[in-house]
Every structure is written in C-alpha cells, then in structure tokens.
CSV table of C-alpha atoms and ligand atoms in Angstrom, one decimal:
chain,number,residue,atom,x,y,z
A,1,MET,CA,-21.9,-32.1,-57.2
A,2,ASP,CA,-24.5,-34.1,-55.2
A,3,LYS,CA,-28.1,-33.1,-55.0
A,4,ILE,CA,-30.8,-34.0,-52.5
A,5,LEU,CA,-34.3,-34.7,-53.8
A,6,ILE,CA,-37.3,-34.6,-51.5
A,7,GLU,CA,-40.9,-35.5,-52.1
A,8,GLY,CA,-42.8,-33.5,-49.4
A,9,GLY,CA,-45.9,-34.6,-47.4
A,10,GLU,CA,-44.7,-37.5,-45.2
A,11,LYS,CA,-45.2,-37.2,-41.5
A,12,LEU,CA,-41.9,-38.2,-39.7
A,13,ARG,CA,-42.2,-41.0,-37.2
A,14,GLY,CA,-39.7,-43.0,-35.2
A,15,GLU,CA,-36.4,-42.5,-33.4
A,16,VAL,CA,-33.2,-40.7,-34.5
A,17,SER,CA,-29.9,-40.6,-32.7
A,18,VAL,CA,-27.8,-37.4,-32.5
A,19,SER,CA,-24.2,-37.3,-33.4
A,20,GLY,CA,-21.3,-35.5,-31.6
A,21,ALA,CA,-21.3,-31.7,-31.8
A,22,LYS,CA,-19.4,-30.3,-34.7
A,23,ASN,CA,-18.8,-27.0,-32.7
A,24,ALA,CA,-17.3,-29.0,-29.8
A,25,ALA,CA,-15.3,-31.4,-31.8
A,26,LEU,CA,-13.4,-28.7,-33.8
A,27,PRO,CA,-12.0,-26.8,-30.8
A,28,ILE,CA,-11.3,-30.0,-28.8
A,29,ILE,CA,-9.4,-31.6,-31.7
A,30,ALA,CA,-7.4,-28.3,-32.1
A,31,SER,CA,-6.6,-28.4,-28.4
A,32,SER,CA,-4.6,-31.6,-28.9
A,33,LEU,CA,-1.9,-29.3,-30.3
A,34,LEU,CA,-1.2,-28.1,-26.7
A,35,THR,CA,0.2,-31.4,-25.5
A,36,GLU,CA,2.8,-33.9,-26.4
A,37,GLY,CA,0.6,-36.5,-24.8
A,38,SER,CA,-1.8,-38.8,-26.6
A,39,CYS,CA,-5.3,-37.5,-26.9
A,40,VAL,CA,-8.3,-39.9,-27.4
A,41,PHE,CA,-11.6,-38.3,-28.3
A,42,HIS,CA,-14.9,-40.2,-28.3
A,43,ASN,CA,-18.2,-39.5,-30.1
A,44,VAL,CA,-16.5,-37.5,-32.8
A,45,PRO,CA,-19.0,-36.8,-35.7
A,46,ASP,CA,-18.1,-38.0,-39.2
A,47,LEU,CA,-18.4,-34.6,-40.9
A,48,VAL,CA,-16.5,-32.7,-43.7
A,49,ASP,CA,-15.4,-30.0,-41.2
A,50,VAL,CA,-13.9,-32.7,-38.9
A,51,LYS,CA,-12.0,-34.2,-41.9
A,52,THR,CA,-10.7,-30.7,-42.6
A,53,ILE,CA,-9.3,-30.1,-39.1
A,54,LYS,CA,-7.8,-33.5,-39.1
A,55,LYS,CA,-6.0,-32.7,-42.4
A,56,LEU,CA,-4.9,-29.4,-40.9
A,57,LEU,CA,-3.4,-31.1,-37.8
A,58,VAL,CA,-1.6,-33.6,-40.0
A,59,SER,CA,-0.2,-30.7,-42.1
A,60,LEU,CA,1.3,-29.3,-38.8
A,61,GLY,CA,2.9,-32.7,-38.1
A,62,ALA,CA,0.4,-34.4,-35.9
A,63,ALA,CA,-0.4,-38.2,-36.1
A,64,VAL,CA,-4.1,-38.6,-36.4
A,65,GLU,CA,-5.9,-42.0,-36.4
A,66,ALA,CA,-9.7,-42.5,-36.6
A,67,LYS,CA,-11.5,-45.7,-35.5
A,68,GLY,CA,-15.2,-45.1,-36.1
A,69,ASN,CA,-16.2,-42.1,-34.0
A,70,THR,CA,-13.1,-42.3,-31.8
A,71,LEU,CA,-10.1,-40.2,-32.8
A,72,GLN,CA,-6.6,-40.5,-31.5
A,73,VAL,CA,-4.2,-37.6,-31.9
A,74,GLN,CA,-0.5,-37.4,-31.0
A,75,ALA,CA,0.5,-33.8,-31.8
A,76,GLY,CA,4.2,-33.7,-32.6
A,77,ILE,CA,4.5,-30.3,-34.3
A,78,GLN,CA,6.8,-30.0,-37.3
A,79,GLN,CA,5.7,-26.7,-38.6
A,80,CYS,CA,3.4,-23.8,-37.5
A,81,GLU,CA,1.7,-22.6,-40.6
A,82,ALA,CA,-2.0,-23.2,-41.4
A,83,SER,CA,-2.2,-22.6,-45.1
A,84,TYR,CA,-4.9,-20.7,-47.0
A,85,ASP,CA,-6.0,-23.7,-49.1
A,86,LEU,CA,-7.1,-25.5,-45.9
A,87,VAL,CA,-8.3,-22.5,-43.9
A,88,LYS,CA,-10.4,-21.2,-46.8
A,89,THR,CA,-12.6,-24.3,-46.6
A,90,MET,CA,-13.3,-23.9,-42.9
A,91,ARG,CA,-13.1,-20.7,-40.9
A,92,ALA,CA,-12.9,-22.6,-37.6
A,93,SER,CA,-9.3,-23.4,-38.6
A,94,ILE,CA,-8.5,-20.2,-36.7
A,95,LEU,CA,-8.8,-22.4,-33.6
A,96,VAL,CA,-5.2,-23.7,-34.2
A,97,LEU,CA,-3.8,-20.1,-33.6
A,98,GLY,CA,-4.1,-20.1,-29.8
A,99,PRO,CA,-2.7,-23.6,-29.3
A,100,LEU,CA,0.2,-23.0,-31.7
A,101,VAL,CA,1.3,-19.7,-30.1
A,102,ALA,CA,0.9,-21.2,-26.6
A,103,ARG,CA,3.0,-24.4,-27.3
A,104,MET,CA,5.5,-23.2,-30.0
A,105,GLY,CA,5.7,-19.5,-29.4
A,106,ARG,CA,4.7,-18.8,-33.0
A,107,ALA,CA,2.1,-19.4,-35.7
A,108,ARG,CA,1.2,-18.3,-39.2
A,109,VAL,CA,-2.5,-18.9,-39.9
A,110,SER,CA,-4.3,-17.7,-42.9
A,111,LEU,CA,-7.1,-15.2,-42.1
A,112,PRO,CA,-10.3,-17.1,-42.5
A,113,GLY,CA,-12.1,-14.5,-44.4
A,114,GLY,CA,-15.8,-14.0,-44.4
A,115,CYS,CA,-18.5,-16.4,-45.4
A,116,ALA,CA,-22.2,-16.3,-46.6
A,117,ILE,CA,-23.5,-15.2,-43.2
A,118,GLY,CA,-21.1,-12.4,-42.4
A,119,ALA,CA,-17.7,-10.8,-42.4
A,120,ARG,CA,-16.7,-13.1,-39.5
A,121,PRO,CA,-13.8,-11.0,-38.2
A,122,VAL,CA,-11.3,-12.4,-35.7
A,123,ASN,CA,-10.2,-9.1,-34.3
A,124,LEU,CA,-11.2,-10.0,-30.8
A,125,HIS,CA,-9.0,-13.2,-31.0
A,126,LEU,CA,-6.0,-11.1,-32.0
A,127,LYS,CA,-6.6,-8.3,-29.5
A,128,ALA,CA,-6.7,-10.8,-26.7
A,129,LEU,CA,-3.5,-12.6,-27.8
A,130,GLN,CA,-1.7,-9.2,-28.0
A,131,ALA,CA,-2.9,-8.4,-24.5
A,132,MET,CA,-1.2,-11.7,-23.4
A,133,GLY,CA,2.1,-10.6,-25.0
A,134,ALA,CA,1.9,-12.0,-28.5
A,135,GLU,CA,3.3,-9.9,-31.4
A,136,ILE,CA,0.7,-9.9,-34.1
A,137,ASP,CA,1.3,-9.0,-37.8
A,138,LEU,CA,-1.2,-9.2,-40.6
A,139,ARG,CA,0.7,-10.0,-43.9
A,140,ASP,CA,-0.4,-11.4,-47.2
A,141,GLY,CA,-3.7,-12.5,-45.8
A,142,TYR,CA,-2.0,-14.3,-42.9
A,143,VAL,CA,-1.9,-13.7,-39.2
A,144,GLU,CA,1.7,-14.0,-38.0
A,145,ALA,CA,2.0,-14.3,-34.2
A,146,THR,CA,5.1,-14.7,-32.1
A,147,THR,CA,5.8,-14.5,-28.4
A,148,LYS,CA,8.6,-15.1,-26.0
A,149,GLY,CA,6.0,-16.5,-23.6
A,150,LEU,CA,2.3,-15.6,-23.1
A,151,LYS,CA,1.5,-14.0,-19.8
A,152,GLY,CA,-1.8,-14.3,-17.9
A,153,THR,CA,-4.0,-11.1,-17.9
A,154,THR,CA,-7.6,-10.1,-17.7
A,155,ILE,CA,-9.4,-9.9,-21.0
A,156,PHE,CA,-12.9,-8.4,-21.6
A,157,PHE,CA,-14.5,-9.5,-24.8
A,158,ASP,CA,-16.4,-6.6,-26.5
A,159,THR,CA,-18.9,-9.1,-27.9
A,160,SER,CA,-19.5,-12.7,-26.8
A,161,THR,CA,-17.5,-14.8,-29.2
A,162,VAL,CA,-17.5,-18.6,-29.1
A,163,THR,CA,-14.3,-19.4,-31.0
A,164,GLY,CA,-12.7,-16.3,-29.6
A,165,THR,CA,-13.3,-17.5,-26.0
A,166,GLU,CA,-12.1,-21.0,-27.0
A,167,ASN,CA,-9.0,-19.8,-28.8
A,168,ILE,CA,-7.9,-17.6,-25.8
A,169,MET,CA,-8.8,-20.2,-23.2
A,170,MET,CA,-6.4,-22.6,-25.1
A,171,ALA,CA,-3.7,-19.9,-25.3
A,172,ALA,CA,-4.0,-19.2,-21.6
A,173,VAL,CA,-3.6,-22.8,-20.3
A,174,LEU,CA,0.2,-22.6,-20.9
A,175,ALA,CA,0.6,-18.9,-20.1
A,176,ARG,CA,2.6,-17.7,-17.2
A,177,GLY,CA,0.2,-16.7,-14.4
A,178,THR,CA,-3.6,-16.5,-14.4
A,179,THR,CA,-5.9,-15.3,-17.2
A,180,VAL,CA,-9.5,-14.1,-16.5
A,181,LEU,CA,-11.9,-14.0,-19.5
A,182,GLU,CA,-14.8,-11.6,-18.9
A,183,ASN,CA,-17.9,-11.5,-21.1
A,184,ALA,CA,-16.8,-15.0,-22.2
A,185,ALA,CA,-19.1,-17.1,-24.4
A,186,LYS,CA,-21.3,-19.5,-22.3
A,187,GLU,CA,-22.1,-22.1,-25.0
A,188,PRO,CA,-22.0,-25.8,-23.9
A,189,GLU,CA,-19.2,-26.3,-26.5
A,190,VAL,CA,-17.0,-24.0,-24.5
A,191,GLU,CA,-17.6,-26.0,-21.4
A,192,ASN,CA,-16.9,-29.3,-23.2
A,193,LEU,CA,-13.5,-27.8,-24.4
A,194,ALA,CA,-12.7,-26.8,-20.8
A,195,THR,CA,-13.5,-30.3,-19.6
A,196,ALA,CA,-11.1,-31.8,-22.2
A,197,LEU,CA,-8.4,-29.3,-21.3
A,198,ASN,CA,-8.7,-29.9,-17.6
A,199,GLY,CA,-8.5,-33.6,-18.4
A,200,MET,CA,-5.0,-32.8,-19.8
A,201,GLY,CA,-4.1,-31.1,-16.6
A,202,ALA,CA,-5.2,-27.5,-17.3
A,203,LYS,CA,-6.6,-25.5,-14.4
A,204,ILE,CA,-9.8,-23.8,-15.8
A,205,ARG,CA,-12.7,-22.7,-13.7
A,206,GLY,CA,-16.0,-21.0,-14.7
A,207,ALA,CA,-16.5,-22.4,-18.2
A,208,GLY,CA,-20.2,-22.2,-19.1
A,209,THR,CA,-20.4,-18.8,-17.3
A,210,ASP,CA,-19.3,-15.4,-18.6
A,211,VAL,CA,-16.2,-15.3,-16.4
A,212,ILE,CA,-13.6,-18.0,-17.0
A,213,THR,CA,-10.4,-18.2,-14.9
A,214,ILE,CA,-7.4,-20.1,-16.3
A,215,GLU,CA,-4.3,-20.7,-14.1
A,216,GLY,CA,-1.4,-21.3,-16.4
A,217,VAL,CA,0.6,-24.6,-16.1
A,218,THR,CA,4.0,-25.5,-17.6
A,219,SER,CA,2.8,-28.5,-19.7
A,220,LEU,CA,-0.1,-30.8,-20.3
A,221,ASP,CA,-0.6,-34.6,-20.4
A,222,SER,CA,-2.6,-37.2,-22.3
A,223,VAL,CA,-6.4,-37.1,-22.2
A,224,GLU,CA,-9.4,-39.2,-23.0
A,225,ALA,CA,-12.5,-37.1,-23.5
A,226,SER,CA,-16.0,-37.3,-25.1
A,227,ILE,CA,-17.7,-34.8,-27.4
A,228,ILE,CA,-21.1,-33.7,-26.3
A,229,ALA,CA,-24.2,-34.2,-28.4
A,230,ASP,CA,-24.9,-31.8,-31.2
A,231,ARG,CA,-27.7,-29.5,-30.0
A,232,VAL,CA,-28.1,-27.9,-33.4
A,233,GLU,CA,-28.6,-31.3,-35.1
A,234,ALA,CA,-31.0,-32.3,-32.3
A,235,GLY,CA,-32.9,-29.1,-32.7
A,236,THR,CA,-33.1,-29.6,-36.5
A,237,PHE,CA,-34.7,-33.0,-36.0
A,238,MET,CA,-37.1,-31.6,-33.4
A,239,ILE,CA,-38.2,-28.9,-35.9
A,240,ALA,CA,-38.5,-31.6,-38.6
A,241,ALA,CA,-41.0,-33.5,-36.4
A,242,ALA,CA,-43.0,-30.3,-35.8
A,243,ILE,CA,-43.1,-29.1,-39.4
A,244,THR,CA,-44.3,-32.5,-40.7
A,245,GLY,CA,-46.8,-32.9,-37.9
A,246,GLY,CA,-45.0,-36.1,-37.0
A,247,ASP,CA,-44.0,-37.9,-33.9
A,248,VAL,CA,-40.2,-38.3,-33.4
A,249,VAL,CA,-38.0,-39.3,-30.5
A,250,VAL,CA,-34.6,-37.5,-30.7
A,251,LYS,CA,-32.2,-39.7,-28.7
A,252,GLY,CA,-28.8,-39.1,-27.1
A,253,CYS,CA,-29.2,-35.3,-26.8
A,254,GLU,CA,-28.8,-33.0,-23.9
A,255,PRO,CA,-32.2,-31.4,-23.3
A,256,LYS,CA,-30.7,-28.7,-21.1
A,257,HIS,CA,-28.9,-27.4,-24.1
A,258,LEU,CA,-32.2,-27.1,-26.0
A,259,GLU,CA,-34.3,-25.1,-23.6
A,260,ALA,CA,-34.7,-22.0,-25.8
A,261,LEU,CA,-35.9,-24.1,-28.7
A,262,THR,CA,-38.1,-26.4,-26.6
A,263,ALA,CA,-39.9,-23.3,-25.1
A,264,LYS,CA,-40.5,-21.9,-28.6
A,265,LEU,CA,-41.8,-25.2,-30.0
A,266,ARG,CA,-44.2,-25.6,-27.1
A,267,GLU,CA,-45.3,-22.0,-27.6
A,268,ALA,CA,-45.9,-22.8,-31.3
A,269,GLY,CA,-48.2,-25.7,-30.3
A,270,ALA,CA,-45.9,-28.8,-30.6
A,271,SER,CA,-46.0,-31.2,-27.7
A,272,ILE,CA,-42.6,-32.1,-26.2
A,273,GLU,CA,-41.8,-34.8,-23.6
A,274,ILE,CA,-38.3,-34.9,-22.1
A,275,ASN,CA,-37.1,-38.2,-20.8
A,276,GLY,CA,-33.4,-38.3,-19.7
A,277,SER,CA,-31.4,-37.8,-22.9
A,278,SER,CA,-34.4,-38.2,-25.2
A,279,VAL,CA,-36.8,-35.6,-26.4
A,280,ARG,CA,-40.1,-36.7,-28.0
A,281,VAL,CA,-41.7,-34.1,-30.3
A,282,SER,CA,-45.1,-34.5,-31.7
A,283,GLY,CA,-46.3,-31.7,-34.0
A,284,GLY,CA,-50.0,-31.1,-33.8
A,285,ASN,CA,-51.9,-30.7,-37.1
A,286,SER,CA,-50.9,-27.1,-37.2
A,287,VAL,CA,-48.4,-24.8,-35.5
A,288,HIS,CA,-48.9,-21.2,-34.6
A,289,SER,CA,-46.5,-18.3,-35.3
A,290,VAL,CA,-44.0,-17.3,-32.6
A,291,ASP,CA,-41.5,-14.5,-32.5
A,292,ILE,CA,-37.8,-15.4,-32.4
A,293,THR,CA,-34.8,-13.3,-31.4
A,294,THR,CA,-31.4,-15.0,-31.7
A,295,LEU,CA,-29.0,-14.4,-28.8
A,296,PRO,CA,-25.8,-15.9,-27.4
A,297,TYR,CA,-26.4,-19.0,-25.3
A,298,PRO,CA,-28.7,-19.7,-23.4
A,299,GLY,CA,-30.8,-17.5,-25.7
A,300,PHE,CA,-32.3,-18.8,-29.0
A,301,PRO,CA,-29.4,-20.1,-31.0
A,302,THR,CA,-28.6,-18.4,-34.3
A,303,ASP,CA,-27.7,-21.8,-35.7
A,304,LEU,CA,-31.4,-22.8,-35.5
A,305,GLN,CA,-32.8,-19.5,-36.8
A,306,ALA,CA,-33.1,-20.7,-40.4
A,307,GLN,CA,-34.7,-24.0,-39.4
A,308,MET,CA,-37.2,-22.2,-37.2
A,309,MET,CA,-38.0,-19.9,-40.1
A,310,ALA,CA,-38.9,-22.9,-42.2
A,311,LEU,CA,-41.4,-23.9,-39.6
A,312,MET,CA,-42.8,-20.4,-39.4
A,313,THR,CA,-43.4,-20.2,-43.2
A,314,VAL,CA,-46.3,-22.8,-42.7
A,315,ALA,CA,-47.5,-21.6,-39.3
A,316,ILE,CA,-50.8,-19.9,-38.6
A,317,GLY,CA,-50.2,-16.2,-38.2
A,318,THR,CA,-47.2,-13.9,-38.6
A,319,SER,CA,-43.8,-14.3,-37.0
A,320,VAL,CA,-41.1,-11.8,-36.5
A,321,ILE,CA,-37.6,-13.3,-36.5
A,322,ARG,CA,-34.7,-11.1,-35.4
A,323,GLU,CA,-31.1,-12.2,-36.1
A,324,THR,CA,-28.9,-10.3,-33.7
A,325,VAL,CA,-25.7,-12.4,-33.9
A,326,PHE,CA,-24.7,-12.3,-37.6
A,327,GLU,CA,-25.3,-9.5,-40.1
A,328,ASN,CA,-26.3,-11.5,-43.1
A,329,ARG,CA,-28.0,-14.7,-42.0
A,330,PHE,CA,-31.1,-14.5,-44.1
A,331,MET,CA,-29.6,-16.2,-47.3
A,332,HIS,CA,-32.3,-18.9,-47.0
A,333,VAL,CA,-35.1,-16.4,-47.4
A,334,ASN,CA,-35.0,-16.0,-51.1
A,335,GLU,CA,-34.9,-19.7,-51.6
A,336,MET,CA,-37.9,-20.2,-49.3
A,337,MET,CA,-39.8,-17.5,-51.2
A,338,ARG,CA,-39.2,-19.5,-54.4
A,339,MET,CA,-41.1,-22.3,-52.6
A,340,GLY,CA,-44.0,-20.0,-52.0
A,341,ALA,CA,-43.1,-18.6,-48.5
A,342,ASP,CA,-44.3,-15.1,-47.7
A,343,ILE,CA,-41.3,-13.3,-46.0
A,344,VAL,CA,-40.4,-9.7,-45.9
A,345,ILE,CA,-36.9,-8.6,-44.7
A,346,ASP,CA,-36.6,-5.4,-42.8
A,347,GLY,CA,-33.0,-4.9,-41.6
A,348,ASN,CA,-32.1,-7.7,-39.2
A,349,ARG,CA,-35.8,-8.7,-39.0
A,350,ALA,CA,-37.7,-11.2,-41.2
A,351,ILE,CA,-41.5,-10.9,-41.1
A,352,VAL,CA,-42.9,-14.4,-41.9
A,353,SER,CA,-46.6,-14.7,-42.8
A,354,GLY,CA,-47.6,-18.4,-42.7
A,355,VAL,CA,-49.0,-19.8,-45.9
A,356,ASN,CA,-51.2,-23.0,-46.4
A,357,ARG,CA,-48.5,-24.8,-48.2
A,358,LEU,CA,-45.1,-24.6,-49.8
A,359,ARG,CA,-44.4,-25.8,-53.3
A,360,GLY,CA,-41.4,-28.0,-54.1
A,361,ALA,CA,-38.8,-26.3,-56.3
A,362,PRO,CA,-35.1,-26.4,-57.3
A,363,VAL,CA,-33.3,-24.5,-54.5
A,364,MET,CA,-29.7,-23.8,-53.7
A,365,ALA,CA,-27.9,-24.2,-50.4
A,366,THR,CA,-25.8,-21.1,-49.5
A,367,ASP,CA,-24.5,-22.0,-46.0
A,368,LEU,CA,-24.7,-24.9,-43.6
A,369,ARG,CA,-27.8,-24.1,-41.6
A,370,ALA,CA,-29.6,-22.5,-44.6
A,371,SER,CA,-29.3,-25.9,-46.3
A,372,ALA,CA,-30.9,-27.6,-43.4
A,373,SER,CA,-33.8,-25.2,-43.4
A,374,LEU,CA,-34.4,-25.9,-47.1
A,375,VAL,CA,-34.5,-29.6,-46.4
A,376,LEU,CA,-37.1,-29.0,-43.7
A,377,ALA,CA,-39.2,-26.8,-46.1
A,378,GLY,CA,-38.9,-29.6,-48.7
A,379,LEU,CA,-40.2,-32.2,-46.2
A,380,VAL,CA,-43.5,-30.3,-46.0
A,381,ALA,CA,-43.7,-28.8,-49.6
A,382,GLU,CA,-46.1,-30.2,-52.2
A,383,GLY,CA,-44.1,-31.9,-54.9
A,384,THR,CA,-40.4,-32.3,-55.4
A,385,THR,CA,-37.7,-30.1,-53.9
A,386,GLU,CA,-34.2,-30.4,-55.4
A,387,LEU,CA,-31.5,-29.0,-53.2
A,388,SER,CA,-28.1,-28.3,-54.9
A,389,ARG,CA,-24.7,-27.5,-53.4
A,390,VAL,CA,-25.3,-30.2,-50.8
A,391,TYR,CA,-21.6,-30.0,-49.7
A,392,HIS,CA,-22.7,-27.2,-47.4
A,393,ILE,CA,-25.0,-29.5,-45.4
A,394,ASP,CA,-22.4,-32.3,-45.2
A,395,ARG,CA,-20.1,-29.9,-43.3
A,396,GLY,CA,-22.4,-30.1,-40.3
A,397,TYR,CA,-24.8,-33.1,-40.6
A,398,GLU,CA,-23.8,-36.8,-40.6
A,399,ARG,CA,-25.7,-38.3,-43.6
A,400,ILE,CA,-28.8,-36.2,-42.9
A,401,GLU,CA,-30.8,-37.8,-45.8
A,402,GLU,CA,-30.3,-41.3,-44.3
A,403,LYS,CA,-31.4,-40.2,-40.8
A,404,LEU,CA,-34.5,-38.5,-42.3
A,405,SER,CA,-35.3,-41.4,-44.6
A,406,ARG,CA,-35.3,-43.8,-41.6
A,407,LEU,CA,-37.9,-41.5,-40.1
A,408,GLY,CA,-40.1,-41.9,-43.2
A,409,ALA,CA,-39.1,-39.0,-45.3
A,410,ASN,CA,-39.2,-39.4,-49.0
A,411,ILE,CA,-35.6,-38.1,-49.5
A,412,ARG,CA,-32.6,-39.3,-51.5
A,413,ARG,CA,-29.2,-38.1,-52.6
A,414,VAL,CA,-28.3,-38.2,-56.2
A,415,ARG,CA,-24.6,-38.0,-57.2
A,416,GLU,CA,-24.1,-35.8,-60.3
B,501,LIG,C1,-19.4,-20.1,-33.6
B,501,LIG,O1,-18.8,-19.3,-34.6
B,501,LIG,C2,-19.9,-21.3,-34.3
B,501,LIG,N1,-18.9,-22.0,-35.0
B,501,LIG,C3,-21.1,-20.8,-35.3
B,501,LIG,O2,-21.6,-22.0,-35.8
B,501,LIG,C4,-22.1,-20.1,-34.5
B,501,LIG,O3,-23.1,-19.6,-35.3
B,501,LIG,C5,-21.5,-18.9,-33.7
B,501,LIG,O4,-20.4,-19.4,-32.9
B,501,LIG,C6,-22.5,-18.2,-32.8
B,501,LIG,O5,-23.0,-19.1,-31.9
B,501,LIG,C7,-18.0,-22.8,-34.3
B,501,LIG,O6,-18.1,-22.9,-33.1
B,501,LIG,C8,-17.0,-23.5,-35.1
B,501,LIG,P1,-18.8,-15.8,-32.8
B,501,LIG,P2,-17.9,-18.0,-34.3
B,501,LIG,O7,-17.3,-15.4,-32.7
B,501,LIG,O8,-17.1,-18.3,-33.0
B,501,LIG,C9,-18.5,-11.2,-34.0
B,501,LIG,C10,-22.5,-23.3,-37.6
B,501,LIG,O9,-23.4,-23.2,-38.4
B,501,LIG,N2,-17.1,-11.3,-33.8
B,501,LIG,O10,-19.4,-16.2,-31.5
B,501,LIG,O11,-17.2,-17.6,-35.5
B,501,LIG,C11,-19.0,-12.0,-35.2
B,501,LIG,O12,-18.9,-11.3,-36.4
B,501,LIG,C12,-21.6,-22.2,-37.3
B,501,LIG,O13,-22.2,-24.4,-37.0
B,501,LIG,C13,-16.3,-10.2,-33.9
B,501,LIG,O14,-16.8,-9.1,-34.3
B,501,LIG,O15,-19.0,-16.9,-33.9
B,501,LIG,C14,-20.5,-12.3,-34.9
B,501,LIG,O16,-21.2,-11.2,-35.3
B,501,LIG,C15,-22.0,-20.9,-38.0
B,501,LIG,N3,-15.0,-10.3,-33.7
B,501,LIG,C16,-20.5,-12.4,-33.3
B,501,LIG,O17,-19.2,-11.8,-32.9
B,501,LIG,C17,-14.4,-11.4,-33.4
B,501,LIG,O18,-13.1,-11.5,-33.2
B,501,LIG,C18,-20.5,-13.8,-32.8
B,501,LIG,O19,-19.5,-14.5,-33.5
B,501,LIG,C19,-15.2,-12.6,-33.2
B,501,LIG,C20,-16.5,-12.5,-33.4
C-alpha cells in the first residue's frame, strides 16, 4: 500500500490547476445510461472513483473510451445488475439505479452500505422511486426495482440529499408527465448534471435551486458536456496556502462555488484575490480561529470541514466546528491529536484550541477528506508525517502529492 511522506515547514508558492469535479463526474457519467446516443464528457478527472464507475458501466454493457480527460460512452445495456464487489468500493454507484429503472424498467443494485463518515442510507432515493411507480424490494443486500413505466409526481425530500436529488432527477427525465422535486439539493454538481441531461434533450428547470421541475420525454439523444471544476479540490489548495503562510494562485476554479470558504478564510486573516477563474490566497504569518458550521450548499461544505479543522489546529484562539450533515465525520480528529493538536469532541461539535506547532507523526487515512486534512497538517508540522492508506485520497484527488510538490511542498509518495 502506498504511503505519503511529508517534511513540514515549507511555505507553498506558485500556481496550481484544479481538475474536474469528482462529484459532478460520477452522476454525469451515470446519466449516459439514459440514452442510446453517444455521450462525450470533457474535463473528467483521473480518479479512482471515476475508474470505478467506468468499470460499473462496462459491466452493464456500455462501451467506454477515455482519451486524456475526455470520456466517450455509448451505453448499450446488456444487463441491469450493479454487483456488490463494485458497489462496495464506491457508494456513489447507487447513481446507476435511477437511470437503469428509467431506461430499462428494472435494476438490481447492491445497497452501498455505510462508510467511515456515517450510515449513508439511501431511503430517500427509494421512497421517491416508489412514489414514481417503481416496485422496490430489498433482498440479500440488494435493491431490486421494477416498473411498468415511471410516472411524474411531486416529491418532497425530508433532508437535502445530493445523490438523492441526482438519482431522482435522472429517473424523472424519461417518466410519463412532470416531476417536481422540492427541498432538492442546490449543489453546483446537481446543476452540472441538469445541464448535461438537458444537452441530451431532457427538459429540466430550476436545478441549483430547491425546486426542480422535470418534464418527462420519451427518449434522449447524444450529448457533449463538460464537468465543472472541483470546488473541494480548489478549497483544499486554498487552505494549503493559508496553513503554510504561502502565496498560491488556484487556477481554473469557479469562485462562486467557494464563497462560504472564501468568507471564512478572510475572517481567519488570509488575504484572497479573485480574478476570473483564479483565486489567489496568501496566508499571513498567522491565522485566527473562526467558528464553522457545515450546511448544504451554499453553506460551508462538509467536504471541507476536515481541511478547515487542520487550519484551526494551528490558529490563534479557539474554534468551534459543528458538523451537521454527517453523524461521524470527525475521524481525522484522533490522528490530528497524535500530531499534537488540541481538540475536544462534544457530540457533533469539535472544539479546537490552536497550538503553536504540530509534530509530524505516522498517521492513518480513514476517509477521503480526512486524508486531505492530514496532508495539510503534515505540511505545517515539524518533522516527518507519514500518511498510510493513501488509496483513500486517490479516490478524490488527482496526484495530490505532485500538485503540492510543484508548489514547493516537501512531499513524496513511497510505494510499499
Ligand atoms: C454527496 O454524498 C457527496 N458525494 C459527498 O461527498 C458529500 O459529502 C455529500 O453529498 C454532502 O454534500 C457525491 O456526490 C458522490 P447526501 P451523498 O445524500 O449524496 C442523509 C466526498 O468526500 N441521507 O447529500 O451521499 C445522509 O445520511 C463525498 O466527495 C438520508 O438520510 O450525501 C446525510 O446525513 C463524501 N437518506 C445527509 O442526508 C438518504 O436517502 C446528506 O447526505 C440520503 C441521504
């Protein structure tokens, strides 16, 4: 298993380009199942999770061809089962459920199961499909869905769910009649998916707001669409600049998608200049503690909570970080404390008292964003940090150690 070694203390300087968004690429690639036409997607990131969903589509019968960051998919469907051995490596595989039921009238998808950050149920996905006329059975750890034809209806999501909104939006594009999603997720990745679907001939209005209206059509065509920039990767590099007191230009991002983080970094004392699709972050010599509450978009993203906590461990003062989206997203806390951080967990709050310095240590990645937060802590810790289980970070970051090393970090990957 690979490890990442970091010698802390270097201030990051220079420019870094952001890759396509993992959480937009996954639903958009899944959406190619809805059409017999040829789909061409640009700016697809080279990530383990993207490799997984490509494998999943091939297992269903699709022809998939990658040329650099462009992906071509022709989804002839030979079978409608997404097997456990693929789904267990990536929960977002549930995103093939809606398209398969919509196009084929049936699907058998392994239940994704929980992960380190929470139980991650999909009950809202299933309840919505049932409301649209699908028969849903749970058997042997699989969801079995069948329908004689999905019908449009109004669906109110009990909680804002990103992949739930995406799954049902995809199911609705081929349903008979109109579907209205209320309390829909407003994340930019949902909007990116709607743009790709409308490019195929779907009729979706309101994506990016909490009410999305989908007028069913009988079939979809070919499409060429681009994946938006990854706001979580961009935010991770912005925090890397702040935590090392460096001066970094993050290029090819969408500053509008980063407003919650930008506001918090400014409040913490970093200076941020926005110039088109570039954001320049220069961390002063010290940052001050700020309080964070994670919320659905446009609130502070849960996917940047761990990274912001790393910054707060070396800030001046005490910060209260509340995680309201997932029930167990503090797996990085114990590892940070082994590096000398002073953090007390109280329910869904972490009270972080800034310390003068962190000490490098062997630490273990537990989930994707926790891994990124430990890399950030390693960048500023005294001595060597050795991060194991690096496969977690490769799920969501394209060669992160190469991008950081080009910014001056003393970081390298060792293959074990
Ligand atoms: C998406 O996960 C992202 N993944 C996550 O990113 C992200 O953290 C999350 O949205 C929140 O922004 C992808 O887009 C592939 P949710 P998702 O459904 O859709 C509860 C990363 O690091 N819920 O919005 O699975 C759920 O338990 C990953 O890139 C139900 O109760 O998240 C959670 O508490 C991690 N029932 C809350 O809603 C359901 O049927 C929000 O979850 C669905 C969700």
